């Protein structure tokens, strides 16, 4: 059992900004000092309230609420293990399967073995629990960045696709659920947490109109903006790219006080009527800053009072750090919280640290947490207070909504402790190979896409000898790049550029619905690219790996690459480049279950 040690949290630069902040910070201290007792209470509450559920009865828990009985009788599960029960709930079964409280909706995430969205059952009170964690973020930030009540936050926030199950339950992303809730729409005024974006723009069902209105408001209120952010780093870069493409029309609207006629959403037009007034001086400033091709430091140039960027830059988002540094002039990047569709986990108690040093302190009141040492059997699980510094673990979760010993799929490394609460660095999603934004493509899915695309080469007596990939995020939006080495058996009938372009599209059609939605509806991923390399390239790749100490007997071609020398070798051998010529098939009717139906008003 780990004994509490001195907190690793750096000394705050100032005292709590208000009595409200002081109470929130005291709550954090109490939770992190009493981790094990809080965890025991949480497990006892979850098991006692759900004792009469079908799931717990199945394992003969018989009302027991202690850890020993729970661990000896309840198995560790994956999504596939509980999918039949989730299907029943989706189809309208209202019996207490996982929770005695009614399932209020499903929260969608990605990452099943088939690559489709998972449906995570949730209950209404989870909104209160998530709101509690949100309420702790600004009190922590106020310790490190003074004066945040003297301005506003420019945050680009969006709703995404939602469906209804045959049983009538909504199925939507967790943030879409939150933004559409009264917790967000009727949130009490807080001077430390005021946004430039009106609710009408955030909740607009059209992504272009939503982004346009939010950017326009951000420009109009430029002198008030103290922080700029989005949920993910990729989302903030999309906003900058949007400004690059639309600054002329935005400047026109500001100069004339008239709104772009493409903005047809009535609530957005009404709220913008109150905000938008003629301001030729501001319009000229926007023109001067955006006219030149040099966009270095554009965030600081347009929003000069910005103190930091509020974006997630851990895990797959780390690839965007250099681009954000370029656009922001090196502004600090704050990763404030760690959350998923299954549960909100914790927060960063040192939010102004370097991106490479981000750690999250899991709040023990959010759920019951167990940790599987990476590479070990499920018999080796340890409690939250028992993890060891330096070790990597897979997160296992038991929630108030009824998930029991559920494998989230996140790999975390323990970096230290705040009081008795472990602090974790997010390392990666288990088995994820490629990711641009919310998409997650694993090796099996990429292999399947390659196989499907290579069928188009058969009539040309051509096959794919080897392949690898990487997520190219240098351009906005980022896109998948696949390197192919081909065996062309008859050069007189070699596949044409058109055929190879169609191979790109066939690969996209083979990828999961999350990827295809990002391509079609969200425009957050660009067309997939195939780069054909010279014959012998992958043999050179192996020679390079062996020269660096790899075993010739154990060498396997990496299916995803990012190491600069390898990238340079591959790119120096490229003989042709090909892009998907069209969008893959996707519509909002598509869901994890083929029987799900569209909500009358879809948000994308």
Coordinates of C-alpha atoms in Angstrom, one line a residue:
X1 CA 0.0 0.0 0.0
X2 CA 1.4 3.4 -1.0
X3 CA 1.9 5.8 1.9
X4 CA 1.0 9.5 1.3
X5 CA 3.9 11.7 0.3
X6 CA 4.4 15.4 -0.1
X7 CA 2.4 16.9 -2.9
X8 CA 4.2 17.4 -6.3
X9 CA 2.0 20.4 -7.1
X10 CA 4.2 23.5 -7.6
X11 CA 3.6 26.5 -5.3
X12 CA 0.7 28.5 -6.7
X13 CA 1.5 32.0 -7.9
X14 CA -1.3 33.5 -5.9
X15 CA -4.0 32.7 -3.3
X16 CA -7.5 31.5 -4.4
X17 CA -9.3 34.1 -6.4
X18 CA -12.5 33.9 -4.4
X19 CA -14.3 32.1 -1.6
X20 CA -15.9 29.9 -4.2
X21 CA -12.4 29.0 -5.5
X22 CA -11.2 28.3 -2.0
X23 CA -14.0 25.8 -1.4
X24 CA -13.3 24.0 -4.7
X25 CA -9.6 23.8 -3.9
X26 CA -10.3 22.5 -0.4
X27 CA -12.5 19.8 -1.9
X28 CA -9.6 18.7 -4.2
X29 CA -7.3 18.5 -1.1
X30 CA -9.9 16.4 0.8
X31 CA -10.4 14.0 -2.1
X32 CA -6.7 13.6 -2.8
X33 CA -5.8 13.1 0.9
X34 CA -8.4 10.4 1.4
X35 CA -8.1 8.4 -1.8
X36 CA -8.5 4.9 -0.5
X37 CA -11.4 5.6 1.9
X38 CA -13.2 7.6 -0.9
X39 CA -12.7 4.7 -3.3
X40 CA -14.1 2.3 -0.7
X41 CA -17.1 4.5 -0.3
X42 CA -17.6 4.9 -4.0
X43 CA -17.5 1.1 -4.6
X44 CA -19.9 0.5 -1.7
X45 CA -22.4 3.1 -3.1
X46 CA -22.2 1.6 -6.6
X47 CA -22.7 -2.0 -5.5
X48 CA -25.4 -1.3 -2.9
X49 CA -27.5 0.9 -5.2
X50 CA -27.2 -1.6 -8.1
X51 CA -27.4 -4.8 -6.1
X52 CA -30.7 -5.8 -7.7
X53 CA -29.5 -5.3 -11.3
X54 CA -29.4 -8.3 -13.6
X55 CA -25.7 -7.9 -14.2
X56 CA -24.6 -8.1 -10.5
X57 CA -27.1 -10.8 -9.7
X58 CA -25.5 -12.9 -12.5
X59 CA -22.3 -13.2 -10.5
X60 CA -24.0 -14.0 -7.1
X61 CA -22.7 -10.9 -5.3
X62 CA -25.7 -11.3 -3.0
X63 CA -25.6 -7.8 -1.8
X64 CA -21.9 -7.8 -0.8
X65 CA -20.2 -4.4 -1.2
X66 CA -16.6 -5.1 -0.1
X67 CA -13.6 -5.1 -2.4
X68 CA -12.6 -8.7 -1.8
X69 CA -16.0 -10.2 -2.9
X70 CA -16.3 -7.7 -5.8
X71 CA -12.9 -8.7 -7.2
X72 CA -13.3 -12.4 -6.7
X73 CA -16.7 -12.6 -8.4
X74 CA -17.0 -9.8 -11.0
X75 CA -14.9 -10.4 -14.2
X76 CA -12.9 -7.8 -16.1
X77 CA -14.7 -7.1 -19.3
X78 CA -14.3 -5.4 -22.7
X79 CA -17.0 -3.7 -24.7
X80 CA -17.6 -6.8 -26.8
X81 CA -18.4 -8.8 -23.6
X82 CA -21.3 -6.5 -22.6
X83 CA -22.5 -5.6 -26.1
X84 CA -25.5 -8.0 -26.0
X85 CA -26.8 -6.2 -22.9
X86 CA -26.2 -2.8 -24.5
X87 CA -28.1 -4.1 -27.6
X88 CA -31.1 -5.0 -25.4
X89 CA -31.1 -1.5 -23.7
X90 CA -30.8 0.1 -27.2
X91 CA -33.8 -1.9 -28.4
X92 CA -36.0 -0.7 -25.5
X93 CA -35.5 -3.1 -22.6
X94 CA -36.1 -1.0 -19.6
X95 CA -35.4 -3.6 -16.9
X96 CA -32.5 -2.9 -14.5
X97 CA -29.7 -4.6 -16.5
X98 CA -26.7 -2.5 -15.4
X99 CA -28.3 0.2 -13.2
X100 CA -31.3 0.6 -11.1
X101 CA -31.6 4.2 -12.3
X102 CA -33.1 4.5 -15.7
X103 CA -30.6 4.8 -18.6
X104 CA -31.0 8.4 -19.8
X105 CA -29.1 8.1 -23.0
X106 CA -26.1 6.5 -24.7
X107 CA -22.8 8.4 -25.0
X108 CA -20.9 7.4 -28.2
X109 CA -17.2 6.8 -28.5
X110 CA -15.0 5.0 -30.9
X111 CA -12.8 2.0 -30.6
X112 CA -14.6 -1.3 -30.9
X113 CA -12.8 -4.2 -32.6
X114 CA -14.9 -3.4 -35.7
X115 CA -13.9 0.3 -35.5
X116 CA -17.5 1.5 -35.0
X117 CA -18.8 3.8 -32.3
X118 CA -19.4 2.2 -28.9
X119 CA -22.6 3.0 -27.0
X120 CA -22.0 3.8 -23.3
X121 CA -25.0 3.8 -21.1
X122 CA -25.3 6.7 -18.7
X123 CA -27.7 8.0 -16.1
X124 CA -29.0 11.5 -15.5
X125 CA -27.0 12.1 -12.3
X126 CA -23.7 11.6 -14.3
X127 CA -24.3 15.1 -15.6
X128 CA -24.0 16.4 -12.1
X129 CA -20.8 14.4 -11.6
X130 CA -19.3 15.8 -14.8
X131 CA -20.4 19.3 -13.9
X132 CA -18.6 18.9 -10.6
X133 CA -15.3 18.2 -12.3
X134 CA -15.8 21.2 -14.7
X135 CA -16.4 23.4 -11.6
X136 CA -12.9 22.6 -10.4
X137 CA -11.0 23.6 -13.5
X138 CA -11.1 27.4 -13.3
X139 CA -10.2 27.5 -9.5
X140 CA -7.0 25.6 -10.3
X141 CA -6.3 27.7 -13.4
X142 CA -6.9 30.9 -11.4
X143 CA -4.0 30.0 -9.1
X144 CA -1.5 30.1 -12.0
X145 CA -3.0 32.8 -14.4
X146 CA -4.3 35.9 -12.6
X147 CA -6.9 38.2 -14.0
X148 CA -9.0 35.7 -16.0
X149 CA -12.1 37.4 -14.8
X150 CA -11.0 40.6 -16.7
X151 CA -11.8 39.1 -20.1
X152 CA -13.3 36.2 -22.1
X153 CA -12.4 32.9 -23.5
X154 CA -12.5 32.3 -27.3
X155 CA -13.5 28.6 -27.4
X156 CA -14.5 26.8 -30.6
X157 CA -17.1 24.3 -29.3
X158 CA -19.4 22.2 -31.5
X159 CA -22.2 19.6 -31.3
X160 CA -21.8 16.5 -33.4
X161 CA -24.1 13.8 -34.9
X162 CA -26.7 12.2 -32.7
X163 CA -29.1 9.3 -33.4
X164 CA -31.9 7.5 -31.6
X165 CA -31.9 3.9 -30.8
X166 CA -35.0 1.7 -31.6
X167 CA -35.9 2.0 -28.0
X168 CA -36.0 5.8 -28.2
X169 CA -32.8 6.7 -26.4
X170 CA -30.5 9.4 -27.7
X171 CA -27.0 8.3 -28.8
X172 CA -24.6 11.1 -29.0
X173 CA -21.0 12.2 -28.1
X174 CA -20.5 13.2 -24.5
X175 CA -19.8 16.8 -25.2
X176 CA -22.8 17.1 -27.4
X177 CA -24.8 15.7 -24.5
X178 CA -23.3 18.3 -22.2
X179 CA -23.7 21.3 -24.5
X180 CA -27.4 20.4 -25.0
X181 CA -28.0 20.1 -21.3
X182 CA -29.4 22.7 -18.9
X183 CA -26.1 22.4 -17.0
X184 CA -24.5 24.2 -20.0
X185 CA -27.3 26.2 -21.5
X186 CA -28.5 27.7 -18.2
X187 CA -25.1 27.7 -16.4
X188 CA -24.8 30.4 -13.8
X189 CA -22.7 33.5 -14.6
X190 CA -19.1 33.1 -13.6
X191 CA -16.8 36.0 -14.4
X192 CA -13.8 33.6 -14.6
X193 CA -15.5 31.5 -17.3
X194 CA -17.2 33.7 -19.9
X195 CA -17.1 32.8 -23.6
X196 CA -17.2 35.0 -26.7
X197 CA -19.3 32.3 -28.5
X198 CA -23.0 32.6 -27.7
X199 CA -24.9 29.4 -27.0
X200 CA -26.8 29.8 -30.3
X201 CA -23.6 29.5 -32.3
X202 CA -22.2 26.5 -30.3
X203 CA -25.5 24.6 -30.7
X204 CA -26.1 25.5 -34.4
X205 CA -26.8 22.3 -36.4
X206 CA -24.6 23.4 -39.3
X207 CA -20.8 23.2 -38.7
X208 CA -19.9 26.0 -41.2
X209 CA -22.4 28.4 -39.7
X210 CA -21.4 27.5 -36.2
X211 CA -17.7 28.0 -36.9
X212 CA -18.4 31.2 -38.8
X213 CA -20.4 32.8 -36.0
X214 CA -17.9 31.7 -33.3
X215 CA -15.0 33.1 -35.3
X216 CA -16.9 36.4 -36.1
X217 CA -17.7 36.8 -32.4
X218 CA -14.1 36.1 -31.5
X219 CA -12.9 38.8 -33.9
X220 CA -15.4 41.4 -32.7
X221 CA -14.4 40.8 -29.1
X222 CA -10.7 40.5 -29.8
X223 CA -9.7 43.0 -27.2
X224 CA -11.5 41.0 -24.5
X225 CA -10.0 37.5 -25.3
X226 CA -7.6 36.2 -22.6
X227 CA -7.5 32.5 -23.7
X228 CA -8.1 30.7 -26.9
X229 CA -9.1 27.0 -27.1
X230 CA -11.0 24.0 -28.4
X231 CA -11.4 20.5 -27.1
X232 CA -8.6 19.0 -29.1
X233 CA -5.5 20.7 -30.7
X234 CA -6.8 19.6 -34.1
X235 CA -10.0 21.6 -33.5
X236 CA -8.1 24.8 -32.8
X237 CA -6.0 24.3 -35.9
X238 CA -9.2 23.8 -38.0
X239 CA -10.4 27.2 -36.7
X240 CA -7.2 28.8 -37.8
X241 CA -7.5 27.2 -41.2
X242 CA -11.1 28.4 -41.3
X243 CA -9.9 32.0 -40.7
X244 CA -7.3 31.6 -43.5
X245 CA -10.1 30.6 -45.9
X246 CA -12.8 33.1 -44.8
X247 CA -11.1 36.2 -43.5
X248 CA -12.2 38.4 -46.4
X249 CA -15.9 37.7 -45.8
X250 CA -15.5 38.0 -42.1
X251 CA -13.8 41.4 -42.5
X252 CA -16.6 42.5 -44.8
X253 CA -19.2 41.6 -42.2
X254 CA -17.3 43.5 -39.5
X255 CA -16.9 46.6 -41.8
X256 CA -20.5 46.8 -42.8
X257 CA -22.2 45.4 -39.8
X258 CA -24.1 42.9 -42.1
X259 CA -24.0 39.1 -41.7
X260 CA -22.9 36.7 -44.4
X261 CA -26.1 35.5 -46.2
X262 CA -24.8 32.0 -45.9
X263 CA -25.7 32.2 -42.2
X264 CA -29.3 31.2 -42.4
X265 CA -29.9 29.7 -38.9
X266 CA -32.5 31.9 -37.3
X267 CA -31.2 31.8 -33.7
X268 CA -27.7 32.5 -34.9
X269 CA -28.8 35.4 -37.1
X270 CA -30.8 36.9 -34.2
X271 CA -28.0 36.7 -31.7
X272 CA -25.5 38.1 -34.2
X273 CA -27.9 41.0 -34.9
X274 CA -27.3 42.1 -31.3
X275 CA -23.5 41.6 -31.5
X276 CA -22.5 42.7 -35.0
X277 CA -22.1 46.5 -35.5
X278 CA -20.2 48.3 -38.3
X279 CA -16.5 48.6 -37.3
X280 CA -14.3 49.6 -40.3
X281 CA -11.2 50.0 -38.1
X282 CA -11.4 46.5 -36.8
X283 CA -12.1 45.2 -40.3
X284 CA -9.0 46.9 -41.6
X285 CA -6.9 45.3 -38.8
X286 CA -8.2 41.8 -39.7
X287 CA -7.3 42.5 -43.3
X288 CA -3.8 43.7 -42.5
X289 CA -3.1 40.7 -40.3
X290 CA -4.6 38.1 -42.6
X291 CA -3.6 39.5 -46.0
X292 CA 0.1 38.4 -45.8
X293 CA 0.9 34.7 -46.3
X294 CA 2.9 34.7 -43.1
X295 CA 0.6 33.4 -40.4
X296 CA 3.3 33.0 -37.7
X297 CA 2.0 34.2 -34.3
X298 CA -1.4 34.9 -35.9
X299 CA -3.2 34.1 -32.6
X300 CA -1.1 36.7 -30.6
X301 CA -1.4 39.2 -33.5
X302 CA -5.2 39.1 -33.6
X303 CA -5.9 38.4 -30.0
X304 CA -2.9 40.2 -28.3
X305 CA -4.1 39.7 -24.7
X306 CA -4.2 35.8 -25.0
X307 CA -2.4 34.3 -22.0
X308 CA -2.6 30.6 -23.0
X309 CA -4.2 28.0 -25.3
X310 CA -6.7 25.6 -23.7
X311 CA -6.4 22.4 -25.8
X312 CA -5.7 18.7 -25.3
X313 CA -2.2 18.1 -26.7
X314 CA -1.5 14.7 -25.0
X315 CA -1.6 11.3 -26.8
X316 CA -2.3 11.5 -30.5
X317 CA -2.8 15.3 -30.2
X318 CA 0.9 15.8 -29.4
X319 CA 1.6 15.7 -33.1
X320 CA 0.0 19.2 -33.4
X321 CA 2.2 20.9 -30.9
X322 CA 4.8 22.4 -33.3
X323 CA 2.0 23.8 -35.5
X324 CA 0.3 25.4 -32.6
X325 CA 3.5 26.9 -31.4
X326 CA 4.0 28.4 -34.8
X327 CA 0.5 30.0 -34.9
X328 CA 0.6 31.1 -31.3
X329 CA 4.1 32.4 -31.0
X330 CA 4.9 29.8 -28.3
X331 CA 1.9 30.5 -26.0
X332 CA 1.6 28.0 -23.1
X333 CA -0.8 25.1 -23.8
X334 CA -3.0 24.1 -20.9
X335 CA -4.4 20.5 -20.8
X336 CA -6.9 20.9 -18.0
X337 CA -8.8 17.6 -17.7
X338 CA -8.8 13.9 -18.5
X339 CA -12.2 12.4 -19.6
X340 CA -13.9 9.9 -21.9
X341 CA -17.4 8.8 -22.8
X342 CA -17.3 6.2 -20.1
X343 CA -16.4 8.6 -17.3
X344 CA -14.8 11.9 -16.4
X345 CA -11.6 11.0 -14.6
X346 CA -9.6 13.9 -13.2
X347 CA -7.7 17.1 -13.8
X348 CA -4.3 18.6 -14.3
X349 CA -3.3 20.4 -11.1
X350 CA -0.4 22.1 -12.8
X351 CA -2.1 23.3 -16.0
X352 CA 0.7 25.6 -17.2
X353 CA 3.3 22.9 -17.4
X354 CA 4.9 22.0 -20.7
X355 CA 2.8 19.6 -22.9
X356 CA 5.4 16.9 -22.5
X357 CA 5.0 17.1 -18.7
X358 CA 1.2 17.0 -18.5
X359 CA -0.1 14.7 -15.7
X360 CA -3.7 14.1 -14.5
X361 CA -4.8 13.6 -11.0
X362 CA -7.7 11.1 -10.9
X363 CA -10.4 12.3 -8.6
X364 CA -11.4 9.3 -6.5
X365 CA -15.1 10.3 -6.2
X366 CA -15.8 10.0 -9.9
X367 CA -15.9 6.2 -10.2
X368 CA -14.2 3.2 -8.8
X369 CA -10.8 2.7 -10.4
X370 CA -8.5 -0.3 -10.8
X371 CA -5.3 -0.6 -12.7
X372 CA -3.8 -3.5 -14.7
X373 CA 0.0 -3.4 -14.9
X374 CA 0.6 -3.3 -18.7
X375 CA 1.3 -6.7 -20.1
X376 CA 0.0 -8.6 -17.0
X377 CA -2.9 -10.9 -16.5
X378 CA -6.2 -9.6 -15.1
X379 CA -5.4 -11.3 -11.8
X380 CA -2.8 -8.6 -11.1
X381 CA -5.1 -5.6 -10.8
X382 CA -4.3 -3.0 -8.1
X383 CA -6.3 -0.2 -6.5
X384 CA -5.9 3.5 -7.2
X385 CA -3.9 4.0 -4.0
X386 CA -1.6 1.1 -4.8
X387 CA 0.0 2.0 -8.2
X388 CA 3.7 2.5 -8.4
X389 CA 5.6 5.5 -9.8
X390 CA 7.2 4.7 -13.2
X391 CA 4.9 1.8 -14.0
X392 CA 2.4 1.7 -16.9
X393 CA -1.2 0.5 -16.4
X394 CA -4.3 -0.1 -18.3
X395 CA -7.3 1.7 -16.7
X396 CA -10.2 -0.4 -15.4
X397 CA -13.4 1.3 -14.5
X398 CA -16.6 0.7 -12.4
X399 CA -19.2 3.5 -12.7
X400 CA -22.4 4.6 -11.0
X401 CA -24.1 4.0 -14.4
X402 CA -23.4 0.3 -14.1
X403 CA -20.2 -0.5 -16.0
X404 CA -18.3 -3.1 -13.9
X405 CA -14.6 -3.7 -14.2
X406 CA -14.6 -2.3 -17.7
X407 CA -11.4 -2.0 -19.7
X408 CA -11.3 1.6 -21.0
X409 CA -8.3 0.9 -23.3
X410 CA -6.1 3.8 -22.1
X411 CA -2.5 3.2 -21.1
X412 CA -1.3 5.5 -18.3
X413 CA 2.1 6.0 -16.6
X414 CA 2.3 7.0 -12.9
X415 CA 4.6 10.1 -12.6
X416 CA 4.0 10.9 -8.9
X417 CA 1.4 11.8 -6.3
X418 CA -0.5 14.8 -5.1
X419 CA -1.2 14.0 -1.5
X420 CA -2.2 10.3 -1.7
X421 CA -3.7 10.6 -5.2
X422 CA -1.6 9.2 -8.1
X423 CA -0.8 11.5 -11.0
X424 CA -0.8 9.8 -14.4
X425 CA 0.6 10.7 -17.8
X426 CA -1.5 9.6 -20.7
X427 CA 0.6 7.4 -22.9
X428 CA -1.6 6.0 -25.7
X429 CA -4.8 4.3 -26.6
X430 CA -4.3 0.5 -26.6
X431 CA -3.9 -0.9 -30.1
X432 CA -4.5 2.5 -31.9
X433 CA -2.3 2.9 -35.0
X434 CA -3.5 6.0 -36.8
X435 CA -5.4 9.0 -35.4
X436 CA -6.0 12.5 -36.7
X437 CA -8.8 13.7 -34.4
X438 CA -11.5 11.5 -32.8
X439 CA -10.8 8.7 -35.3
X440 CA -8.9 5.6 -34.1
X441 CA -7.6 3.1 -36.6
X442 CA -5.9 -0.1 -35.4
X443 CA -3.6 -2.4 -37.3
X444 CA -6.3 -5.0 -38.1
X445 CA -8.5 -2.4 -39.6
X446 CA -5.7 -0.9 -41.7
X447 CA -4.8 -4.4 -42.9
X448 CA -8.4 -5.0 -44.0
X449 CA -8.5 -1.7 -45.8
X450 CA -5.3 -2.5 -47.7
X451 CA -6.6 -5.9 -48.7
X452 CA -9.9 -4.5 -50.0
X453 CA -8.1 -1.8 -52.0
X454 CA -5.6 -4.2 -53.4
X455 CA -8.4 -6.2 -55.0
X456 CA -8.7 -3.4 -57.5
X457 CA -5.1 -4.2 -58.7
X458 CA -5.7 -7.9 -59.5
X459 CA -6.9 -7.3 -63.1
X460 CA -3.6 -5.4 -63.7
X461 CA -1.6 -8.3 -62.4
X462 CA -0.3 -6.1 -59.6
X463 CA -0.1 -6.7 -55.8
X464 CA 1.0 -4.8 -52.7
X465 CA 4.3 -6.2 -51.5
X466 CA 4.6 -4.1 -48.3
X467 CA 3.1 -1.1 -46.7
X468 CA 3.4 1.3 -43.8
X469 CA 1.6 4.5 -42.8
X470 CA 1.6 7.7 -40.9
X471 CA -0.8 10.5 -39.9
X472 CA 0.2 13.7 -41.7
X473 CA -0.8 16.7 -39.7
X474 CA 1.5 19.3 -41.4
X475 CA -1.5 20.5 -43.4
X476 CA -5.0 21.3 -42.1
X477 CA -6.9 19.1 -42.0
X478 CA -4.5 16.2 -41.5
X479 CA -4.8 13.0 -43.5
X480 CA -3.7 9.4 -43.6
X481 CA -0.7 8.6 -45.8
X482 CA -0.1 5.0 -46.9
X483 CA 3.2 3.9 -48.4
X484 CA 2.8 1.1 -50.9
X485 CA 5.5 -1.0 -52.6
X486 CA 4.0 -2.7 -55.6
X487 CA 4.8 -5.8 -57.5
X488 CA 3.9 -5.1 -61.2
X489 CA 4.1 -8.4 -63.0
X490 CA 3.3 -6.9 -66.5
X491 CA 4.3 -3.3 -67.0
X492 CA 2.2 -3.1 -70.2
X493 CA -0.9 -3.3 -68.1
X494 CA 0.3 -1.5 -64.9
X495 CA -2.5 0.2 -62.9
X496 CA -3.1 3.8 -64.0
X497 CA -3.3 6.9 -61.8
X498 CA -7.1 6.6 -61.9
X499 CA -7.0 3.1 -60.5
X500 CA -4.6 4.0 -57.7
X501 CA -6.8 7.0 -56.8
X502 CA -9.8 4.6 -56.6
X503 CA -7.6 2.4 -54.3
X504 CA -7.5 5.4 -52.0
X505 CA -11.2 5.8 -52.0
X506 CA -11.7 2.0 -51.5
X507 CA -9.5 2.2 -48.4
X508 CA -11.6 5.0 -47.0
X509 CA -14.8 3.1 -47.6
X510 CA -13.2 0.2 -45.6
X511 CA -12.4 2.4 -42.6
X512 CA -14.8 2.8 -39.7
X513 CA -17.7 5.2 -39.4
X514 CA -15.9 7.6 -37.1
X515 CA -13.2 8.1 -39.8
X516 CA -15.8 8.5 -42.5
X517 CA -17.9 11.0 -40.5
X518 CA -14.7 13.0 -39.9
X519 CA -14.2 13.0 -43.7
X520 CA -17.7 13.8 -44.8
X521 CA -19.6 15.7 -42.0
X522 CA -16.9 17.2 -39.9
X523 CA -14.2 17.9 -42.6
X524 CA -11.6 17.3 -39.9
X525 CA -9.7 14.7 -42.0
X526 CA -8.4 15.3 -45.6
X527 CA -8.4 12.7 -48.5
X528 CA -6.4 9.6 -47.9
X529 CA -3.1 9.5 -49.8
X530 CA -1.2 6.5 -51.2
X531 CA 2.5 7.1 -52.0
X532 CA 4.0 4.4 -54.2
X533 CA 7.6 3.8 -53.5
X534 CA 10.4 2.2 -55.5
X535 CA 10.9 -1.5 -55.4
X536 CA 13.3 -2.5 -52.7
X537 CA 12.4 0.4 -50.4
X538 CA 11.2 -1.8 -47.6
X539 CA 14.3 -3.9 -47.8
X540 CA 16.3 -0.7 -47.3
X541 CA 14.0 0.1 -44.3
X542 CA 14.9 -3.3 -42.8
X543 CA 18.6 -2.7 -43.4
X544 CA 18.3 0.7 -41.6
X545 CA 16.6 -0.9 -38.6
X546 CA 19.2 -3.7 -38.4
X547 CA 22.0 -1.1 -38.6
X548 CA 20.4 0.4 -35.5
X549 CA 20.5 -2.8 -33.6
X550 CA 17.3 -4.6 -34.6
X551 CA 17.4 -8.4 -34.8
X552 CA 17.1 -9.7 -38.4
X553 CA 15.2 -12.7 -37.0
X554 CA 12.7 -10.6 -35.2
X555 CA 12.3 -7.6 -37.5
X556 CA 8.8 -6.7 -38.6
X557 CA 7.8 -3.9 -40.9
X558 CA 6.4 -1.1 -38.7
X559 CA 2.8 -0.5 -39.8
X560 CA 3.0 3.2 -38.6
X561 CA 6.1 5.4 -38.8
X562 CA 7.0 8.8 -37.4
X563 CA 10.8 8.6 -36.9
X564 CA 12.3 11.4 -39.1
X565 CA 15.1 9.3 -40.7
X566 CA 12.6 6.6 -41.7
X567 CA 10.2 9.2 -43.1
X568 CA 13.1 10.8 -45.1
X569 CA 14.0 7.4 -46.5
X570 CA 10.5 6.6 -47.5
X571 CA 9.8 10.0 -49.0
X572 CA 13.0 9.9 -51.0
X573 CA 11.8 6.7 -52.7
X574 CA 8.3 7.9 -53.7
X575 CA 7.6 7.5 -57.4
X576 CA 3.9 8.7 -57.4
X577 CA 1.3 10.1 -55.2
X578 CA -2.4 9.4 -55.3
X579 CA -5.4 10.8 -53.4
X580 CA -9.0 9.7 -52.8
X581 CA -11.0 11.4 -55.6
X582 CA -14.3 11.5 -53.7
X583 CA -15.8 11.3 -50.2
X584 CA -16.5 7.9 -48.8
X585 CA -20.1 6.9 -47.9
X586 CA -21.4 8.2 -44.6
X587 CA -24.7 9.5 -43.3
X588 CA -26.1 10.2 -39.8
X589 CA -28.3 7.1 -40.0
X590 CA -25.2 4.9 -39.7
X591 CA -24.6 3.8 -36.1
X592 CA -23.1 1.0 -34.1
X593 CA -26.4 -1.0 -34.6
X594 CA -27.9 -1.2 -38.1
X595 CA -31.4 -0.7 -36.6
X596 CA -30.8 2.8 -35.1
X597 CA -32.9 5.5 -36.5
X598 CA -32.2 9.2 -37.3
X599 CA -33.4 11.9 -35.0
X600 CA -35.7 14.3 -36.9
X601 CA -33.2 17.1 -36.5
X602 CA -29.6 15.9 -37.0
X603 CA -26.6 17.9 -35.7
X604 CA -23.3 17.5 -37.4

